[in-house]
């Protein structure tokens, strides 16, 4: 079975709605007194991400088909470019972009293996476009 890939024709997530937090990996131990104590619940900690994309009518169809058919309504994992890494320029300590021999910037690359979150995607209309807001779980 091939893992579906995020459609390359869909835009990058909107910066204003992007939120990422690690899942709670600790399990609180029962203590009679004193400070709380914790242990790890699991060693591979997933990341919980909320994001949205603003798409045209054609982009809405691409997203809907990907969610409904490729991931079977969000029940199958998929890969997607890591929006915090993919395509961003590599920089030195001063923040200057690193360049190759031809003067082109070196770009970072990253891919997530993820699944859609518990809630189905939400769609709102913004003028003549559609905002798709959804949660994903980035698998460790």
GROMACS .gro file of C-alpha atoms in nm:
model
  140
    1UNK     CA    1   0.000   0.000   0.000
    2UNK     CA    2   0.132   0.342  -0.095
    3UNK     CA    3   0.095   0.623   0.157
    4UNK     CA    4  -0.090   0.914  -0.008
    5UNK     CA    5   0.098   1.242  -0.042
    6UNK     CA    6  -0.042   1.590   0.026
    7UNK     CA    7  -0.143   1.744  -0.310
    8UNK     CA    8   0.135   1.971  -0.434
    9UNK     CA    9  -0.119   2.206  -0.592
   10UNK     CA   10  -0.259   2.309  -0.252
   11UNK     CA   11  -0.111   2.625  -0.096
   12UNK     CA   12   0.106   2.643   0.214
   13UNK     CA   13  -0.086   2.676   0.544
   14UNK     CA   14  -0.181   3.025   0.655
   15UNK     CA   15   0.066   3.160   0.910
   16UNK     CA   16  -0.203   3.328   1.121
   17UNK     CA   17  -0.383   3.001   1.205
   18UNK     CA   18  -0.088   2.764   1.237
   19UNK     CA   19  -0.048   2.615   1.586
   20UNK     CA   20   0.164   2.318   1.692
   21UNK     CA   21   0.196   2.155   2.032
   22UNK     CA   22   0.340   1.822   2.143
   23UNK     CA   23   0.093   1.568   2.278
   24UNK     CA   24   0.107   1.510   2.653
   25UNK     CA   25   0.370   1.237   2.690
   26UNK     CA   26   0.371   1.232   3.069
   27UNK     CA   27   0.161   1.026   3.304
   28UNK     CA   28   0.117   1.167   3.652
   29UNK     CA   29   0.205   0.930   3.934
   30UNK     CA   30  -0.006   0.917   4.243
   31UNK     CA   31   0.172   1.075   4.536
   32UNK     CA   32   0.055   1.105   4.894
   33UNK     CA   33   0.238   1.431   4.950
   34UNK     CA   34   0.491   1.665   4.797
   35UNK     CA   35   0.550   1.771   4.444
   36UNK     CA   36   0.382   1.583   4.161
   37UNK     CA   37   0.582   1.309   3.993
   38UNK     CA   38   0.558   1.204   3.630
   39UNK     CA   39   0.677   0.924   3.407
   40UNK     CA   40   0.677   0.899   3.029
   41UNK     CA   41   0.362   0.749   2.885
   42UNK     CA   42   0.532   0.681   2.551
   43UNK     CA   43   0.870   0.764   2.402
   44UNK     CA   44   0.755   0.873   2.055
   45UNK     CA   45   0.562   1.195   2.108
   46UNK     CA   46   0.320   1.301   1.832
   47UNK     CA   47   0.266   1.668   1.751
   48UNK     CA   48  -0.084   1.813   1.733
   49UNK     CA   49  -0.118   2.075   1.460
   50UNK     CA   50  -0.403   2.309   1.370
   51UNK     CA   51  -0.383   2.484   1.036
   52UNK     CA   52  -0.588   2.630   0.756
   53UNK     CA   53  -0.549   2.686   0.386
   54UNK     CA   54  -0.724   2.942   0.169
   55UNK     CA   55  -0.820   2.790  -0.166
   56UNK     CA   56  -1.011   2.860  -0.485
   57UNK     CA   57  -1.308   2.647  -0.588
   58UNK     CA   58  -1.068   2.414  -0.773
   59UNK     CA   59  -0.847   2.391  -0.462
   60UNK     CA   60  -1.153   2.305  -0.252
   61UNK     CA   61  -1.225   2.012  -0.483
   62UNK     CA   62  -0.864   1.892  -0.465
   63UNK     CA   63  -0.869   1.907  -0.083
   64UNK     CA   64  -1.209   1.736  -0.059
   65UNK     CA   65  -1.106   1.453  -0.293
   66UNK     CA   66  -0.779   1.405  -0.103
   67UNK     CA   67  -0.960   1.388   0.232
   68UNK     CA   68  -1.249   1.172   0.114
   69UNK     CA   69  -1.080   0.935  -0.133
   70UNK     CA   70  -0.705   0.928  -0.072
   71UNK     CA   71  -0.719   0.922   0.309
   72UNK     CA   72  -1.064   0.759   0.328
   73UNK     CA   73  -1.224   1.041   0.525
   74UNK     CA   74  -0.910   1.087   0.734
   75UNK     CA   75  -0.869   0.724   0.842
   76UNK     CA   76  -0.537   0.667   0.656
   77UNK     CA   77  -0.198   0.830   0.714
   78UNK     CA   78  -0.044   1.060   0.455
   79UNK     CA   79   0.276   1.253   0.399
   80UNK     CA   80   0.296   1.629   0.370
   81UNK     CA   81   0.575   1.884   0.350
   82UNK     CA   82   0.670   2.017   0.694
   83UNK     CA   83   0.552   2.381   0.672
   84UNK     CA   84   0.804   2.485   0.940
   85UNK     CA   85   1.098   2.352   0.735
   86UNK     CA   86   1.015   2.279   0.370
   87UNK     CA   87   1.141   2.547   0.132
   88UNK     CA   88   1.284   2.778   0.400
   89UNK     CA   89   1.636   2.907   0.332
   90UNK     CA   90   1.926   2.777   0.540
   91UNK     CA   91   2.101   3.062   0.721
   92UNK     CA   92   2.421   3.125   0.910
   93UNK     CA   93   2.436   3.242   1.272
   94UNK     CA   94   2.379   3.603   1.161
   95UNK     CA   95   2.065   3.511   0.963
   96UNK     CA   96   2.222   3.546   0.619
   97UNK     CA   97   2.113   3.286   0.362
   98UNK     CA   98   2.365   3.015   0.272
   99UNK     CA   99   2.430   2.994  -0.102
  100UNK     CA  100   2.554   2.721  -0.333
  101UNK     CA  101   2.837   2.772  -0.583
  102UNK     CA  102   2.601   2.936  -0.833
  103UNK     CA  103   2.465   3.184  -0.577
  104UNK     CA  104   2.132   3.008  -0.526
  105UNK     CA  105   2.001   2.984  -0.169
  106UNK     CA  106   2.018   2.642  -0.002
  107UNK     CA  107   1.668   2.539   0.103
  108UNK     CA  108   1.571   2.311   0.389
  109UNK     CA  109   1.351   2.008   0.334
  110UNK     CA  110   1.127   1.811   0.565
  111UNK     CA  111   0.832   1.574   0.536
  112UNK     CA  112   0.576   1.474   0.797
  113UNK     CA  113   0.393   1.142   0.826
  114UNK     CA  114   0.056   1.242   0.964
  115UNK     CA  115  -0.314   1.173   0.997
  116UNK     CA  116  -0.613   1.401   1.012
  117UNK     CA  117  -0.719   1.480   1.370
  118UNK     CA  118  -1.035   1.381   1.553
  119UNK     CA  119  -1.249   1.665   1.418
  120UNK     CA  120  -1.336   1.671   1.047
  121UNK     CA  121  -1.214   1.969   0.842
  122UNK     CA  122  -1.422   2.287   0.873
  123UNK     CA  123  -1.502   2.496   0.567
  124UNK     CA  124  -1.583   2.867   0.565
  125UNK     CA  125  -1.639   3.099   0.271
  126UNK     CA  126  -1.414   3.406   0.248
  127UNK     CA  127  -1.527   3.623  -0.043
  128UNK     CA  128  -1.493   3.398  -0.348
  129UNK     CA  129  -1.248   3.160  -0.177
  130UNK     CA  130  -1.278   2.881   0.077
  131UNK     CA  131  -1.089   2.845   0.405
  132UNK     CA  132  -1.031   2.483   0.506
  133UNK     CA  133  -0.938   2.456   0.875
  134UNK     CA  134  -0.827   2.118   1.006
  135UNK     CA  135  -0.621   1.935   1.265
  136UNK     CA  136  -0.351   1.684   1.195
  137UNK     CA  137  -0.145   1.456   1.415
  138UNK     CA  138   0.221   1.438   1.312
  139UNK     CA  139   0.330   1.084   1.386
  140UNK     CA  140   0.665   1.027   1.562
   0.00000   0.00000   0.00000
